[in-house]
Amino acid sequence: MTEERRVVKPDLAFVEEMQAAGAGDLKKCYQCAACSAVCSLSPPGAPYPRRQMILAQWGEKESLMADPQPWLCHQCGDCQAACPRGARPGDVMAALRRAQVARYARPAILGKLAGEAKYLPILFAAPVALIGVLLAAFGLLRIPEGPVHYGAFFPHLHLNIAFTTLLLLALVGACKGARDFWNAIEEQAGPAPAGAPSFYKAYGQAFIELLAHKRFARCDVNKSRYYGHLLALWGFAVLLVVTAVVVVYAVLGLYPLELSHPLKIAGNLGGVAFIAGCLIILKDRLADPETTGRPTAFDWTFIAVLLGVGLSGFLVQAARLGDWRTIAYHIYFTHLVLVYFLLIYFPYTKFAHVIYRLLAIAHAKTRDLDIDLRSDPTLPEDPRKNLPEPQNQKPEQAA
Amino acid sequence: MAEEKTGVYICSGCGVGDRLDAEALSKTVEEEHNPAVLKTHPCLCGEEGGALIAGDVEAEGLSKLCVAACSARVFHDRFSFGEALVERVNLREHAAWICETNDEDARMLGEDYLRMGLARLAKRLPLEPCFEESVEKRLLVVGGGTTGMRAALAAARIGRPSTIVEKSDRLGGEALSLYRLLPFEKPYDGERDPEEVVGGMVCEINASDLIDVRLGEEPVCIEGAPGRFEVSLSGGASFRAGAIVQATGVRAYDASRLGALGFGSSPDVVTGRDLERLAGEAGPGPIKRPSDGAAARSVVFVQCAGSRDAEHLPYCSAVCCLTSLKQARCIRELDPEAKVFIVYRDMRTGGLYEAYYKKAQDDPGIFLTKGSVTAVAPAEGSDLINVDADDTLLGQSIRIEADLVVLQTGLVPTTLDLHLTREDRLRKIEEHVEEQKKAGGDGDAARKEKEAELGPPPGILNLSYRQGPDLPVGEYGFPDSDFVCFPYESRRTGIYAAGPLKHPMTPAQAATDAAGATLKAVQCVELTEKGMAVHPRAGDASYPDFFLQRCTQCKRCTEECPFAALDEDEKGTPKPNPSRCRRCGVCMGACPERIISFKDYSVDIIASSIKAIEVPDEEEEKPRVIAFICENDAYPALDLAGQARLKLSPFVRFIPVRCLGSVNVVWIADSLSNGVDGVMLFGCKYGEDYQCHFIKGSELADRRMENVKEALERLVLEPERVVLHQLALTDYDKIPTLVEEFMEAIEEAGPNPYKGM
């Protein structure tokens, strides 16, 4: 026997944690591997999520926490539709990603706070308090007279300094988490084979694939997810760039901009795309959670904050243009809080997927265990085409 | 006896007329037999045809009818006319439908079938059912476990009295040694308390005045036959019973043979049975491991321990997977922190037990994996036991560190032990006799001496039958039966094995099996009352007559009866027990003196039928072959061949027999001396996985045919002239090839030299 014999020590608490965190059906899996067979992203050399299912059932926490494969999954729902037992492998993968986000959160306390719905008020209270303190210390704390002029109420310089500082800290935490994650998956995977692409090359490839959303395009059960995520990502990217530039403009006193300004046009277009993308994602989640995945508070918080940022952004603009003096500053305050929440907590919320997913895909490329995205996923013929409708919804009621 | 008047009816319907000229056949019959009534009809099975025959029976007082029409397997009711004896001649499937054209050969075939049928009819006598005097309705239930109790309760529900004989001092059997019982009815999702289940059944039994319970007793002798068993118990009491349900169950496989799985290497390697006890002793709180009483927090179950293994039990015991799931759930219930591992080969929880499997699977503390356990050994330097498993679902070879290892052993039937002990006893006696003989001693005296020393052989039923005191066992020591067609029957008429004794089964199966066996036992009593046979000739009122004046006490019949229907007197003369008899005729086939006959089936009747065949002269180049076909599978197979319009040689004459075992070798001699060129026999598969309804009829026939072939060689006849084929119903399409090959072989051998002598 050349294989190493591993002593298994299941972590019972971890199984129970996973069950509580959205993977309540994970024990139903009986390892038929239908999920791995139908998954259009699962690499033939190291198929998932069958493996993750048994490891999760066996409470193999350490092994799973150093497993990059949950991030290769894009939660398209094909596996849950094919699962004959209703074990919901997609939800298990989602719960594993969530557990990893908490595991690699630096500082860990923020991972814990972001991981559970009950700590949400604390998470929101922090930016509210911070902005409040900045307002009290450097602002007027009184609605200014005259037309809506945000700069007159908010001490933008201080806010920007505080925000940038916190964002940098969050980035430091994110880097630390990313490095720990990378080291863990590297250690578990062992040395890369000779001739494998370097990390940078792999990461670059992964990044380029991400821009085109080639992986999302392979989803069968939930096609609209491709458009939703694509719009949201590109909209967000445009908004991020525009905002950064506008901050510079504001520092230079060139704020506010005319609606016809190219930056403003770009920002508004980005905002529309972003909101449309978020709405598509929301619709998918609401319309068919059984197939796409049953959302948890972790998912809802992220979607709500994204939508909140987009919508409040537009409202801020509308309030200024429409001169809604009574509520304009409240809207702006809300927008600021949401933006702080979204960006400063990003390594700890679901937003962290941007960190780990790219790393995981890059890792798979360095191990030659990524699927070949150039191949046509519809060939050979989709084995499920002629199968009857899967009956994985609440199978216990069929009895 | 009134004068015999015979009516012959020839049907031309269903295409019979296309191949056979009914009028021509009728003419031949008239010339050769001149029966009282002779008619042809285009549709005898229709209302008009039936009325025609019924009218003639009434008007002419016909006592014997020959209906030459379709297969004897169809329209039995339409061709029944009161007391009149009806001989069916199958012109349809066995002649018209298998003939290529309506030529001379087809006509000769039809004529021969009529001659054969009329010859049989002439010799047939009216049936006189053999009634047992005062048939006892009470059932004897041996074994007071849950299956036995259910059997008695099932009998009581239909108003039948029963007596449960239980050797321990309490009803409940093995169930009482278990901590919890598996569910045995919907919704299969929770365990049952054995005291509660057994208690409920005991209450019902106590409340019934139809059930008599004898505790602490065993049958020491059972004499007689269905309808009149005389049961003597160890306590001295005796009573009569009509039929017997044996529910003596199973025991666990001997774990001491499982050293390879670590049994004996530590007190903490236990069996499933041990775990039931440990769970019972645990009370509230974790199970304590036997070595030091510490809590067993990590428990590993090794499935198929000695099962599905050529060196131990080659079969699946059907309940071990369920038992481990049950015990895992109990362990988890006693200790929510316990981790239970089940390493299985295949998780088998058939039918609705799937619900129970899902329930157990859903427990976060029960870890399941397929895998093969390669080693179970105490760990060095700790008090744990390492269980190593390869080929697991985790994709790795794993080691589990266990506080307690449970080997889930399989089950063996209680009949196996008897069988083994008896074989062992016989071996010891034979060895002793050989030794004494070598030393110049008296063999018989040595035998008696050793027999006395070893005491009587162990028994459960202790039948006083010539062929042994218990149900004969088949593969793996389970009671033998033709399970394919008659799963409830044993090889002893009126005695039915119930529950896991019969074959490994789940508790749910055992629960229904008890009722099934009981109903078969009741049916046996009913049929016995009417003087009729039980399966597979259920309702047959014939029985074998023994013309004992000519018996030479050769004991072939008493030895070869597959159902031990015959006892013997001191001289070896057979003592028939009609209600034990299944009417297969194996005794008739065995008897060299040909003294065993049924009123409607005898050596003479078939021999007359053989002699009725007209064998053309050698110059005519029309060979003749006789094929004896078993009524159970070969006859319907031939019907199927006819229905499929497969073409067969018109030179073959098929003669249906009750079982190939009933074919007396004299029929072969008669055939060949009659000038027939060859004899074929079509019977059921024999040997392992036999299909013979009478267990070994076709096997016996094969053995007898080997002797016949030797005799043929002495007569300078080619042994190829006699062949025996095993034929399943589904093999009907092979018949033309088999016949064709045989015809070719016959042609090669040339005509029977005894033709025309």
Coordinates of N, CA, C and O in Angstrom, one line a residue, chain A residues 20 27 42 81 105 109 161 187 219 256 281 286-287 313 318-319 324 335 340 388-389:
Chain A
A20 N -26.0 23.8 10.7 CA -26.6 25.0 11.2 C -26.4 26.2 10.2 O -27.2 27.1 10.1
K27 N -26.0 15.4 5.5 CA -25.9 14.0 5.9 C -26.7 13.1 4.9 O -26.6 11.9 5.0
S42 N -16.6 21.0 -12.6 CA -15.7 20.1 -11.8 C -14.7 19.5 -12.7 O -15.0 18.9 -13.8
A81 N -29.9 20.1 -8.5 CA -31.0 19.6 -9.3 C -30.9 18.1 -9.6 O -31.8 17.4 -9.7
A105 N -10.4 35.0 8.4 CA -10.6 36.5 8.7 C -9.5 36.9 9.6 O -9.2 36.3 10.6
I109 N -11.9 38.1 15.0 CA -13.1 38.6 15.6 C -14.1 39.1 14.6 O -15.3 38.9 14.7
I161 N -10.2 60.5 4.8 CA -9.0 60.0 5.5 C -9.3 58.8 6.3 O -8.6 57.7 6.3
E187 N 0.0 23.8 1.3 CA 0.6 22.7 2.1 C -0.2 21.4 2.0 O 0.3 20.3 1.8
C219 N -23.2 27.4 -16.4 CA -24.3 27.0 -15.6 C -25.5 26.6 -16.4 O -25.8 27.3 -17.4
P256 N -19.6 69.6 -7.0 CA -20.1 68.5 -7.8 C -19.9 68.7 -9.3 O -19.7 69.8 -9.7
I281 N -29.8 39.0 -9.5 CA -29.3 38.0 -8.5 C -30.4 37.8 -7.4 O -30.8 36.7 -7.0
L286 N -34.8 34.7 -4.9 CA -36.2 34.6 -4.5 C -37.0 33.6 -5.2 O -37.8 32.9 -4.7
A287 N -36.8 33.6 -6.6 CA -37.6 32.7 -7.4 C -37.4 31.3 -7.2 O -38.4 30.5 -7.1
G313 N -27.0 55.4 -3.6 CA -26.2 56.3 -4.4 C -27.0 57.1 -5.4 O -26.8 58.3 -5.5
A318 N -30.2 62.1 -6.7 CA -31.5 62.6 -6.9 C -31.8 63.7 -5.9 O -32.4 64.8 -6.3
A319 N -31.5 63.5 -4.7 CA -31.8 64.4 -3.6 C -31.0 65.8 -3.9 O -31.6 66.9 -3.6
W324 N -33.9 67.9 -2.3 CA -34.8 67.5 -1.2 C -34.1 67.8 0.1 O -33.5 66.9 0.7
H335 N -26.0 56.2 2.8 CA -25.1 55.7 1.7 C -23.7 55.5 2.2 O -23.1 54.5 2.0
Y340 N -19.2 52.1 3.7 CA -18.2 51.7 4.7 C -18.4 50.2 5.0 O -17.4 49.4 5.0
P388 N -36.0 12.2 -16.4 CA -37.2 12.9 -15.8 C -36.8 14.0 -14.9 O -35.7 14.1 -14.4
E389 N -37.8 14.8 -14.6 CA -37.5 15.9 -13.7 C -37.0 15.4 -12.4 O -37.5 14.4 -11.8

